[in-house]
Short mmCIF file of C-alpha atoms and ligand atoms in Angstrom, two decimals:
data_model
loop_
_atom_site.label_atom_id
_atom_site.label_comp_id
_atom_site.label_asym_id
_atom_site.label_seq_id
_atom_site.Cartn_x
_atom_site.Cartn_y
_atom_site.Cartn_z
CA MET S 1 23.43 -28.13 -14.84
CA GLN S 2 24.41 -24.90 -15.45
CA ALA S 3 26.89 -22.62 -13.27
CA ASN S 4 25.34 -21.69 -9.96
CA LEU S 5 23.55 -18.27 -10.23
CA ARG S 6 25.60 -16.08 -7.58
CA LEU S 7 23.94 -13.53 -5.65
CA GLY S 8 24.84 -10.83 -3.55
CA LEU S 9 22.65 -9.97 -1.15
CA ALA S 10 22.48 -6.02 0.46
CA GLY S 11 20.07 -6.28 3.69
CA LEU S 12 20.09 -8.76 6.26
CA GLY S 13 16.76 -7.74 8.03
CA THR S 14 13.58 -9.13 8.36
CA VAL S 15 13.61 -10.00 4.61
CA GLY S 16 17.17 -10.70 4.05
CA VAL S 17 17.17 -13.03 6.50
CA SER S 18 14.09 -14.86 5.71
CA VAL S 19 15.63 -15.21 2.24
CA MET S 20 18.70 -16.85 3.26
CA ARG S 21 16.48 -19.67 5.26
CA LEU S 22 14.25 -20.04 2.71
CA LEU S 23 17.20 -20.73 0.10
CA ALA S 24 18.93 -22.66 2.84
CA LYS S 25 15.81 -25.06 3.42
CA HIS S 26 14.41 -25.12 -0.36
CA GLY S 27 17.73 -24.87 -2.15
CA ASP S 28 17.86 -28.69 -3.93
CA GLU S 29 13.99 -28.20 -4.88
CA LEU S 30 15.08 -24.68 -6.58
CA ALA S 31 18.10 -25.98 -8.36
CA GLU S 32 15.65 -28.91 -9.69
CA ARG S 33 13.18 -26.20 -10.79
CA CYS S 34 15.43 -23.62 -12.41
CA GLY S 35 18.39 -26.11 -13.69
CA ARG S 36 21.07 -24.24 -11.45
CA ARG S 37 21.93 -23.93 -8.11
CA VAL S 38 21.39 -20.67 -6.46
CA GLN S 39 24.16 -19.57 -4.31
CA VAL S 40 24.31 -16.52 -1.78
CA ARG S 41 27.93 -15.49 -2.81
CA SER S 42 28.22 -12.02 -1.00
CA VAL S 43 25.83 -10.03 1.59
CA CYS S 44 26.14 -6.54 3.20
CA ALA S 45 24.54 -5.15 6.01
CA ARG S 46 25.25 -2.21 8.30
CA ASP S 47 26.59 -4.29 11.74
CA ARG S 48 28.94 -6.78 10.78
CA SER S 49 29.19 -8.23 14.60
CA ARG S 50 25.44 -9.06 14.75
CA ASP S 51 24.27 -12.54 15.27
CA ARG S 52 21.53 -13.02 12.30
CA GLY S 53 20.55 -16.58 13.32
CA VAL S 54 21.94 -17.36 10.02
CA ASP S 55 24.97 -19.33 8.47
CA LEU S 56 27.34 -17.15 6.56
CA ALA S 57 30.18 -19.39 6.42
CA GLY S 58 31.83 -18.84 3.01
CA VAL S 59 29.94 -15.93 2.23
CA ASN S 60 32.02 -12.71 1.44
CA TRP S 61 31.00 -9.79 3.42
CA PHE S 62 31.08 -6.46 2.28
CA GLN S 63 30.65 -3.06 4.25
CA ASP S 64 29.54 -0.93 1.26
CA PRO S 65 26.81 -1.88 -0.62
CA VAL S 66 28.01 -0.46 -3.64
CA LYS S 67 31.05 -2.30 -4.15
CA LEU S 68 28.87 -5.07 -3.39
CA ALA S 69 26.80 -4.41 -6.36
CA GLN S 70 29.89 -3.93 -8.58
CA ASP S 71 31.29 -7.37 -7.45
CA PRO S 72 32.38 -9.38 -10.38
CA ASN S 73 31.49 -12.56 -8.84
CA ILE S 74 27.92 -11.84 -8.74
CA ASP S 75 25.05 -12.24 -11.05
CA VAL S 76 22.43 -10.43 -9.27
CA PHE S 77 21.98 -7.93 -6.73
CA VAL S 78 19.18 -8.38 -4.62
CA GLU S 79 18.51 -5.01 -2.65
CA LEU S 80 16.79 -5.50 0.62
CA MET S 81 17.94 -2.54 2.45
CA GLY S 82 15.07 0.10 1.58
CA GLY S 83 14.50 3.59 1.05
CA ALA S 84 13.93 5.73 -1.91
CA GLY S 85 17.55 7.00 -2.36
CA GLY S 86 20.86 6.79 -0.59
CA ALA S 87 22.42 3.17 -0.41
CA ALA S 88 19.46 1.72 -2.07
CA GLU S 89 19.36 3.65 -5.10
CA ALA S 90 23.11 4.04 -5.37
CA SER S 91 23.66 0.62 -5.28
CA VAL S 92 20.80 -0.80 -7.47
CA ARG S 93 22.11 2.19 -10.11
CA ALA S 94 25.56 0.57 -9.45
CA ALA S 95 24.47 -3.09 -10.18
CA LEU S 96 22.24 -2.06 -13.65
CA ASN S 97 25.65 -0.04 -14.60
CA ALA S 98 27.46 -3.12 -14.32
CA GLY S 99 25.15 -5.30 -16.16
CA LYS S 100 23.95 -7.09 -13.21
CA HIS S 101 20.22 -8.33 -12.74
CA VAL S 102 18.36 -6.59 -9.92
CA VAL S 103 15.80 -7.79 -7.42
CA THR S 104 14.34 -5.29 -4.87
CA ALA S 105 11.51 -5.25 -2.46
CA ASN S 106 11.66 -1.40 -2.44
CA LYS S 107 8.74 0.06 -3.30
CA ALA S 108 9.90 3.43 -2.17
CA LEU S 109 12.83 3.41 -4.43
CA LEU S 110 10.60 2.49 -7.33
CA ALA S 111 7.82 4.69 -6.75
CA ALA S 112 10.72 7.19 -6.76
CA HIS S 113 13.07 6.32 -9.63
CA GLY S 114 11.43 3.31 -11.25
CA VAL S 115 11.03 4.60 -14.98
CA GLU S 116 14.67 5.48 -14.98
CA LEU S 117 15.61 2.48 -13.30
CA ALA S 118 13.69 0.41 -15.62
CA ARG S 119 15.03 2.29 -18.40
CA LEU S 120 18.54 1.83 -17.30
CA ALA S 121 17.91 -1.84 -16.93
CA GLU S 122 16.31 -2.49 -20.73
CA GLU S 123 19.44 -0.85 -21.97
CA ARG S 124 21.58 -2.88 -19.97
CA GLY S 125 19.43 -6.20 -21.18
CA VAL S 126 18.94 -6.83 -17.30
CA SER S 127 16.14 -7.80 -15.18
CA LEU S 128 14.89 -5.32 -12.51
CA ASN S 129 12.39 -7.67 -10.81
CA PHE S 130 10.25 -6.50 -7.93
CA GLU S 131 7.44 -8.81 -6.81
CA ALA S 132 7.92 -8.54 -3.18
CA ALA S 133 7.63 -4.56 -3.18
CA VAL S 134 4.07 -4.92 -3.99
CA ALA S 135 1.43 -6.91 -1.25
CA GLY S 136 4.39 -9.16 0.04
CA GLY S 137 3.69 -12.54 -0.69
CA ILE S 138 1.10 -12.16 -3.18
CA PRO S 139 2.08 -12.62 -7.02
CA ILE S 140 0.28 -9.61 -8.06
CA ILE S 141 3.19 -8.11 -10.15
CA LYS S 142 3.19 -11.02 -12.21
CA THR S 143 -0.44 -11.41 -12.56
CA LEU S 144 -0.65 -7.50 -13.59
CA ARG S 145 2.87 -7.92 -15.98
CA GLU S 146 2.33 -11.32 -17.70
CA ALA S 147 -0.84 -13.21 -16.84
CA LEU S 148 -3.00 -9.93 -17.58
CA ALA S 149 -1.69 -8.88 -20.96
CA GLY S 150 -4.29 -9.33 -23.15
CA ASN S 151 -6.95 -7.68 -20.93
CA GLN S 152 -7.72 -3.86 -20.12
CA VAL S 153 -7.59 -3.16 -16.96
CA SER S 154 -10.15 -0.57 -15.69
CA ARG S 155 -9.18 -0.68 -11.75
CA VAL S 156 -7.06 -2.12 -9.34
CA ALA S 157 -7.51 -1.69 -5.73
CA GLY S 158 -6.78 -3.32 -2.53
CA ILE S 159 -5.52 -3.53 1.06
CA LEU S 160 -1.47 -3.17 0.24
CA ASN S 161 -0.32 -2.52 3.66
CA GLY S 162 -0.09 -5.09 6.28
CA THR S 163 0.36 -3.09 9.17
CA CYS S 164 -2.44 -0.60 8.70
CA ASN S 165 -4.68 -4.00 7.98
CA TYR S 166 -3.26 -5.64 10.77
CA MET S 167 -3.93 -2.49 13.18
CA LEU S 168 -7.33 -2.09 12.04
CA THR S 169 -8.19 -5.51 12.64
CA ARG S 170 -6.84 -5.76 16.48
CA MET S 171 -8.51 -2.27 16.91
CA GLU S 172 -12.03 -3.51 15.78
CA LYS S 173 -11.94 -6.67 17.24
CA GLU S 174 -10.04 -6.64 20.65
CA GLY S 175 -10.41 -2.76 21.25
CA LEU S 176 -6.67 -2.30 21.37
CA SER S 177 -5.38 1.27 21.31
CA PHE S 178 -3.40 2.52 18.09
CA ASP S 179 -0.31 2.94 19.64
CA ALA S 180 -0.44 -0.88 21.07
CA CYS S 181 -1.40 -2.07 17.69
CA LEU S 182 1.62 -0.31 15.71
CA ALA S 183 4.06 -1.85 18.27
CA GLU S 184 2.83 -5.16 18.19
CA ALA S 185 3.00 -4.64 13.97
CA GLN S 186 6.37 -3.68 14.36
CA ARG S 187 7.64 -6.44 16.80
CA LEU S 188 6.25 -8.83 14.42
CA GLY S 189 8.66 -7.50 11.41
CA TYR S 190 5.59 -5.93 9.38
CA ALA S 191 6.15 -2.14 9.36
CA GLU S 192 8.70 -0.07 7.57
CA ALA S 193 11.78 1.04 9.48
CA ASP S 194 9.98 4.32 9.64
CA PRO S 195 6.30 3.17 10.73
CA SER S 196 5.10 6.51 9.44
CA PHE S 197 5.31 5.50 5.71
CA ASP S 198 2.92 2.98 6.85
CA ILE S 199 -0.06 4.77 8.84
CA ASP S 200 0.49 7.83 6.81
CA GLY S 201 -0.50 6.09 3.89
CA HIS S 202 2.74 6.44 1.87
CA ASP S 203 3.63 2.91 1.69
CA THR S 204 0.23 2.45 0.08
CA ALA S 205 0.63 5.11 -2.47
CA HIS S 206 4.22 3.79 -3.27
CA LYS S 207 2.71 0.02 -4.27
CA LEU S 208 -0.51 1.57 -5.69
CA ALA S 209 1.59 3.92 -8.12
CA LEU S 210 3.48 0.48 -9.10
CA LEU S 211 0.03 -1.26 -9.94
CA ALA S 212 -1.39 1.54 -11.78
CA SER S 213 1.69 1.89 -14.01
CA LEU S 214 1.42 -1.85 -14.66
CA ALA S 215 -2.00 -1.85 -15.02
CA PHE S 216 -2.58 1.55 -17.65
CA GLY S 217 0.99 1.43 -19.12
CA THR S 218 1.71 5.08 -17.97
CA GLU S 219 4.72 6.02 -16.24
CA ILE S 220 5.17 5.41 -11.96
CA ASN S 221 3.49 8.63 -10.77
CA ALA S 222 3.24 8.95 -6.93
CA ALA S 223 3.71 13.25 -6.56
CA PRO S 224 1.38 14.57 -4.41
CA ASP S 225 -0.63 16.25 -7.58
CA ALA S 226 -1.20 12.35 -9.14
CA LEU S 227 -1.84 10.45 -5.84
CA ARG S 228 -4.26 11.70 -2.94
CA VAL S 229 -3.30 9.82 0.64
CA GLU S 230 -4.66 9.81 3.48
CA GLY S 231 -3.64 6.96 6.56
CA ILE S 232 -5.32 6.10 9.15
CA THR S 233 -3.84 8.10 12.09
CA ARG S 234 -7.06 10.14 12.23
CA ILE S 235 -9.48 6.66 12.48
CA THR S 236 -11.08 6.84 16.09
CA SER S 237 -12.69 3.82 17.71
CA ALA S 238 -16.03 6.29 16.97
CA ASP S 239 -15.52 5.63 13.29
CA ILE S 240 -15.10 2.11 13.50
CA GLN S 241 -18.40 1.48 15.71
CA ALA S 242 -20.61 3.47 14.00
CA ALA S 243 -19.25 1.63 10.82
CA ASP S 244 -19.81 -1.46 12.56
CA GLU S 245 -23.49 -0.70 13.41
CA LEU S 246 -24.05 0.68 9.95
CA GLY S 247 -23.05 -2.45 8.61
CA TYR S 248 -19.55 -1.41 7.07
CA ARG S 249 -16.24 -2.02 8.13
CA ILE S 250 -13.17 0.41 7.79
CA LYS S 251 -10.20 -0.81 5.88
CA LEU S 252 -7.22 1.20 4.08
CA LEU S 253 -7.31 0.83 0.36
CA GLY S 254 -5.37 1.88 -2.35
CA ILE S 255 -7.47 2.63 -5.57
CA ALA S 256 -6.36 3.43 -9.23
CA GLU S 257 -9.31 3.85 -11.56
CA LYS S 258 -9.31 4.80 -15.21
CA THR S 259 -11.32 7.51 -15.68
CA ALA S 260 -12.32 9.95 -18.75
CA ALA S 261 -10.33 12.75 -17.30
CA GLY S 262 -7.04 10.44 -16.64
CA VAL S 263 -6.02 7.61 -14.20
CA GLU S 264 -7.46 8.51 -10.45
CA GLN S 265 -5.18 7.24 -8.06
CA ARG S 266 -5.84 7.66 -3.99
CA VAL S 267 -4.89 6.18 -0.73
CA HIS S 268 -7.69 6.57 2.15
CA PRO S 269 -9.49 4.93 4.92
CA THR S 270 -12.77 3.23 3.05
CA MET S 271 -16.15 1.83 4.47
CA VAL S 272 -16.99 -1.65 2.89
CA PRO S 273 -19.98 -3.42 3.09
CA LYS S 274 -19.23 -6.13 5.88
CA SER S 275 -20.48 -8.70 2.92
CA SER S 276 -18.22 -7.80 0.55
CA ALA S 277 -15.05 -10.14 0.08
CA ILE S 278 -12.49 -7.39 0.89
CA ALA S 279 -14.12 -6.39 4.40
CA ARG S 280 -13.38 -10.05 5.54
CA ILE S 281 -9.75 -9.58 5.01
CA ASP S 282 -8.20 -9.57 8.25
CA GLY S 283 -4.87 -8.70 9.91
CA VAL S 284 -1.60 -8.58 7.60
CA ILE S 285 -3.55 -10.32 4.93
CA ASN S 286 -3.70 -7.90 1.65
CA ALA S 287 -6.23 -8.57 -0.68
CA VAL S 288 -5.81 -6.74 -4.31
CA ALA S 289 -9.24 -6.54 -6.72
CA ILE S 290 -8.94 -6.25 -10.41
CA ASP S 291 -11.57 -5.42 -12.87
CA ALA S 292 -10.52 -6.20 -16.53
CA ASP S 293 -12.34 -6.53 -19.66
CA PHE S 294 -12.00 -10.39 -20.33
CA VAL S 295 -11.11 -11.88 -17.06
CA ASN S 296 -13.97 -9.54 -15.38
CA LYS S 297 -13.07 -9.40 -11.81
CA LEU S 298 -10.29 -11.03 -9.74
CA LEU S 299 -9.27 -11.09 -6.08
CA LEU S 300 -5.90 -12.11 -5.12
CA VAL S 301 -5.73 -12.55 -1.50
CA GLY S 302 -2.34 -13.27 0.73
CA PRO S 303 0.14 -12.36 3.33
CA GLY S 304 1.16 -8.84 2.78
CA ALA S 305 3.95 -8.51 4.84
CA GLY S 306 6.24 -10.31 7.16
CA GLY S 307 10.05 -11.98 6.19
CA ASP S 308 8.84 -15.14 5.27
CA ALA S 309 5.70 -14.12 2.77
CA THR S 310 8.15 -11.55 1.14
CA ALA S 311 10.95 -13.74 1.00
CA SER S 312 8.64 -16.46 -1.23
CA SER S 313 8.63 -13.03 -4.01
CA VAL S 314 11.71 -12.52 -3.80
CA VAL S 315 13.12 -16.37 -4.49
CA GLY S 316 10.25 -16.16 -7.41
CA ASP S 317 12.04 -13.41 -8.95
CA ILE S 318 15.55 -14.72 -8.51
CA ALA S 319 13.94 -18.36 -9.91
CA ASP S 320 12.83 -16.36 -13.11
CA ILE S 321 16.83 -15.05 -13.85
CA ALA S 322 18.09 -18.73 -12.94
CA ARG S 323 15.59 -19.82 -15.71
CA GLY S 324 16.89 -17.16 -18.16
CA THR S 325 13.47 -15.72 -18.28
CA TRP S 326 13.65 -11.92 -19.14
CA LEU S 327 10.94 -9.28 -19.51
CA THR S 328 10.69 -5.66 -19.54
CA THR S 329 10.32 -4.32 -16.05
CA MET S 330 6.87 -2.84 -16.06
CA GLY S 331 5.62 -5.18 -18.84
CA ARG S 332 6.28 -2.85 -21.77
CA PRO S 333 9.42 -1.10 -22.96
CA ALA S 334 10.17 2.03 -20.51
CA THR S 335 10.04 4.10 -23.42
CA LYS S 336 6.64 3.22 -24.26
CA MET S 337 5.15 3.95 -20.95
CA LYS S 338 2.51 7.10 -21.32
CA PRO S 339 2.90 10.01 -19.27
CA SER S 340 0.60 9.70 -16.40
CA VAL S 341 -2.04 12.70 -16.51
CA PRO S 342 -4.11 13.06 -13.11
CA PRO S 343 -7.30 14.32 -13.50
CA ASN S 344 -7.94 17.71 -11.99
CA ALA S 345 -10.22 16.89 -8.96
CA ALA S 346 -11.49 13.72 -7.98
CA SER S 347 -14.20 12.60 -10.10
CA VAL S 348 -15.09 9.38 -9.41
CA ALA S 349 -19.06 8.94 -7.86
CA ALA S 350 -19.15 7.15 -4.32
CA GLY S 351 -21.48 7.33 -1.43
CA PHE S 352 -19.87 8.86 1.96
CA PHE S 353 -19.88 8.05 5.58
CA VAL S 354 -20.04 11.64 7.03
CA ARG S 355 -19.72 11.94 10.92
CA LEU S 356 -21.04 15.71 12.41
CA ALA S 357 -20.87 16.98 16.02
CA VAL S 358 -23.91 19.02 15.62
CA PHE S 359 -25.45 21.80 18.14
CA ASP S 360 -28.59 21.00 19.37
CA ARG S 361 -30.54 24.03 18.35
CA PRO S 362 -33.66 24.36 16.54
CA GLY S 363 -33.48 24.19 12.92
CA ALA S 364 -29.56 22.87 12.51
CA PHE S 365 -30.85 19.51 11.01
CA ALA S 366 -33.32 21.32 8.34
CA ALA S 367 -30.24 23.77 7.59
CA ILE S 368 -27.77 20.92 7.06
CA ALA S 369 -30.16 19.09 4.79
CA THR S 370 -30.82 22.01 2.95
CA ARG S 371 -26.95 22.41 2.21
CA MET S 372 -26.78 18.92 1.10
CA ALA S 373 -29.95 19.39 -1.03
CA GLU S 374 -28.25 22.69 -2.94
CA ARG S 375 -25.05 20.35 -4.13
CA ALA S 376 -27.81 17.64 -5.28
CA ILE S 377 -26.47 15.20 -1.98
CA SER S 378 -29.31 12.62 -1.39
CA LEU S 379 -29.02 11.32 2.27
CA GLU S 380 -29.42 7.34 2.64
CA SER S 381 -29.42 7.24 6.78
CA ILE S 382 -29.26 9.62 9.25
CA VAL S 383 -28.08 8.29 12.98
CA GLN S 384 -28.04 10.49 15.74
CA ARG S 385 -26.81 9.47 19.37
CA ALA S 386 -27.85 11.23 22.47
CA ARG S 387 -24.78 12.45 24.67
CA ALA S 388 -24.70 13.39 28.46
CA PRO S 389 -25.39 16.96 29.06
CA ARG S 390 -22.40 18.78 30.05
CA ALA S 391 -22.49 20.45 33.87
CA ASP S 392 -20.15 22.85 33.62
CA ALA S 393 -21.78 24.54 29.91
CA PRO S 394 -22.61 28.39 30.44
CA THR S 395 -25.72 28.51 28.61
CA ALA S 396 -29.01 26.06 28.56
CA HIS S 397 -28.40 25.22 24.73
CA ASP S 398 -24.34 24.72 25.39
CA LYS S 399 -25.28 22.70 28.57
CA ILE S 400 -25.65 19.54 25.65
CA ALA S 401 -22.54 19.09 24.06
CA PRO S 402 -22.54 18.79 20.23
CA GLN S 403 -24.62 15.71 19.19
CA PRO S 404 -22.75 13.30 17.35
CA VAL S 405 -24.52 12.48 14.00
CA ILE S 406 -23.74 10.13 11.54
CA LEU S 407 -24.81 10.55 7.84
CA ILE S 408 -24.73 7.94 4.50
CA THR S 409 -25.11 9.74 1.61
CA TYR S 410 -26.13 8.52 -1.80
CA GLU S 411 -24.01 8.89 -4.93
CA THR S 412 -21.80 11.98 -4.99
CA THR S 413 -18.37 13.42 -5.72
CA GLU S 414 -16.07 14.05 -3.08
CA ALA S 415 -15.97 18.16 -4.85
CA GLU S 416 -19.67 18.47 -4.12
CA LEU S 417 -19.49 16.71 -0.38
CA LYS S 418 -16.53 18.71 0.68
CA GLY S 419 -18.66 22.06 -0.56
CA ALA S 420 -21.51 21.48 1.36
CA LEU S 421 -19.64 20.70 4.54
CA ASP S 422 -17.71 23.70 4.25
CA GLN S 423 -20.58 25.31 4.13
CA ILE S 424 -22.37 23.74 6.74
CA LEU S 425 -19.08 24.35 9.04
CA ALA S 426 -19.83 28.40 8.05
CA ASP S 427 -23.13 28.19 9.01
CA GLY S 428 -21.96 27.72 12.31
CA HIS S 429 -24.49 24.36 12.99
CA VAL S 430 -21.08 22.11 13.65
CA ALA S 431 -18.47 22.21 16.36
CA GLU S 432 -15.69 21.27 13.97
CA MET S 433 -15.12 20.32 10.52
CA PRO S 434 -16.94 16.86 9.72
CA ARG S 435 -15.19 13.79 9.10
CA TYR S 436 -16.30 11.78 6.03
CA ILE S 437 -14.98 8.51 4.69
CA ARG S 438 -15.81 7.12 1.02
CA ILE S 439 -17.74 4.06 0.65
CA GLU S 440 -16.94 1.54 -1.84
CA THR S 441 -18.45 -1.65 -3.06
CA PHE S 442 -16.43 -4.47 -5.16
P1 NAP P 501 15.09 -4.02 8.15
O1 NAP P 501 14.66 -5.35 8.50
O2 NAP P 501 14.88 -2.86 8.40
O3 NAP P 501 16.41 -4.68 7.31
C1 NAP P 501 17.50 -3.84 6.74
C2 NAP P 501 18.64 -4.07 6.31
O4 NAP P 501 19.39 -3.27 5.89
C3 NAP P 501 18.98 -4.26 7.67
O5 NAP P 501 20.06 -5.52 7.61
C4 NAP P 501 20.23 -3.12 7.59
O6 NAP P 501 21.52 -3.73 8.36
C5 NAP P 501 20.41 -3.13 6.45
N1 NAP P 501 20.87 -1.78 5.96
C6 NAP P 501 20.14 -0.70 5.81
N2 NAP P 501 20.80 0.57 5.26
C7 NAP P 501 22.06 0.04 5.07
C8 NAP P 501 23.12 0.91 4.25
N3 NAP P 501 23.41 1.94 4.15
N4 NAP P 501 24.35 -0.27 4.09
C9 NAP P 501 24.36 -1.56 4.26
N5 NAP P 501 23.11 -2.14 5.11
C10 NAP P 501 22.14 -1.45 5.24
O7 NAP P 501 13.96 -4.15 6.62
P2 NAP P 501 13.14 -5.07 5.96
O8 NAP P 501 12.05 -5.06 7.01
O9 NAP P 501 13.69 -6.49 5.71
O10 NAP P 501 12.37 -4.84 4.75
C11 NAP P 501 13.81 -4.46 3.63
C12 NAP P 501 12.89 -4.06 2.37
O11 NAP P 501 12.01 -4.89 1.97
C13 NAP P 501 12.28 -2.62 2.32
O12 NAP P 501 12.59 -2.11 1.24
C14 NAP P 501 10.94 -2.79 2.53
O13 NAP P 501 9.84 -1.87 2.19
C15 NAP P 501 10.66 -3.96 1.83
N6 NAP P 501 9.93 -5.16 2.01
C16 NAP P 501 9.59 -5.32 3.80
C17 NAP P 501 8.63 -6.08 3.88
C18 NAP P 501 8.38 -6.44 5.37
O14 NAP P 501 7.50 -7.05 5.81
N7 NAP P 501 9.08 -6.38 5.97
C19 NAP P 501 7.71 -6.63 2.91
C20 NAP P 501 7.91 -6.28 1.76
C21 NAP P 501 8.81 -5.28 1.43
P3 NAP P 501 21.63 -3.76 9.93
O15 NAP P 501 20.87 -4.85 10.07
O16 NAP P 501 23.08 -3.84 10.02
O17 NAP P 501 21.19 -2.97 10.13
N1 HSE P 502 5.51 -2.18 5.71
C1 HSE P 502 4.72 -2.95 5.11
C2 HSE P 502 3.38 -3.36 4.85
C3 HSE P 502 5.57 -4.06 4.66
O1 HSE P 502 3.02 -3.87 6.59
O2 HSE P 502 2.41 -3.94 4.21
C4 HSE P 502 5.26 -4.61 3.15
O3 HSE P 502 5.28 -4.14 1.91
#
């Protein structure tokens, strides 16, 4: 058997502790598979006094992750601290510069600095592996980087954030509040240290940018002009209920699609038909759908967050290094990645769910339909619900509060829809800017 593969593990939180547990539980089996033992030689976290429920006897403690990254007694630096910059960035750079392999679960870091770090890893001839950074326990990086190397991918899309899917599922099925669901996701270790990354859609965006780069051979680009991001904070129980009545469920999706104008990347709440497989993905489970020319359609489903599922991916990456498998970080040399050119405007057509608060005035519906028709937007269905009259209203018309009206459109572009809705608002027939949610089919 070869010499032990020695790890320096920075971060002993949800994921770091699960990695320690997994290695303790399956160390013998892993050694047999890889032909050498994997040993945690050194660790690092902020608070040394905290009992983390794992055995740290014989393991060196470092207070400074950069010093740990440069420790001559380690072969692999495992970064499980998080954050796009700061200690994570400094220590990963230090490890690569010192010729150490790196394994990380940090999508924020890679979305911001991935191309540069991939170049550095390739210059030094070491691995920079990040299976755990996208979709937790689903081996999606290996799938795109290795298994689908012979395909041209046209779309990669999916539920990429366990926290949001967990929250939307519980809000829908149990009628729980947004805040209660978020608190539970945090308690279960699904959420980021700053949960606004989850609910505002940025965590999904970071993951999508990595998947798009792997799928299309383009540089990782999560800049605001390249990736439109909307999270779930504006989703109301009324949206969830209306979607349900119309045969849809709402999911936060990340979608990257090759168009004639460039790679379109977007993250937003999406209506998916209840009959689609993706609509049935509940709780912390993630799903990634890939359209590719030779394999046609793939759907990978599995736990997207949580210590154990994520540790499974981290250890898979470590096992590759233990076996001596070396691959370019993004599936091709970083110097060969094409610039990522975002299209000027959302160009992929779709149907839309539109929720309007319409004043109950003669001609309002006709005017709304006209504005839609002017932009060649056809309506598949219109649903109007009655509301109780308002006793405090000053005039007879205003005694009826604006009526909630739901429209489902046939295919149009977001630009056309937005144009029509701006006009409808300006005409004064609606009480507020209408909400719209894209409909996607899989
Ligand atoms: P976490 O529970 O907050 O743990 C972070 C760990 O890093 C803690 O042990 C913390 O030390 C340590 N740390 C933070 N800053 C440090 C610094 N400057 N110096 C030394 N140690 C530092 O986070 P996590 O949930 O395990 O996530 C870790 C990484 O995995 C993140 O990049 C995250 O995005 C990613 N990830 C998480 C999940 C998940 O389900 N949780 C899934 C996939 C990927 P103390 O404990 O002493 O505070
Ligand atoms: N906070 C992330 C999520 C962790 O909920 O999906 C996994 O990347």
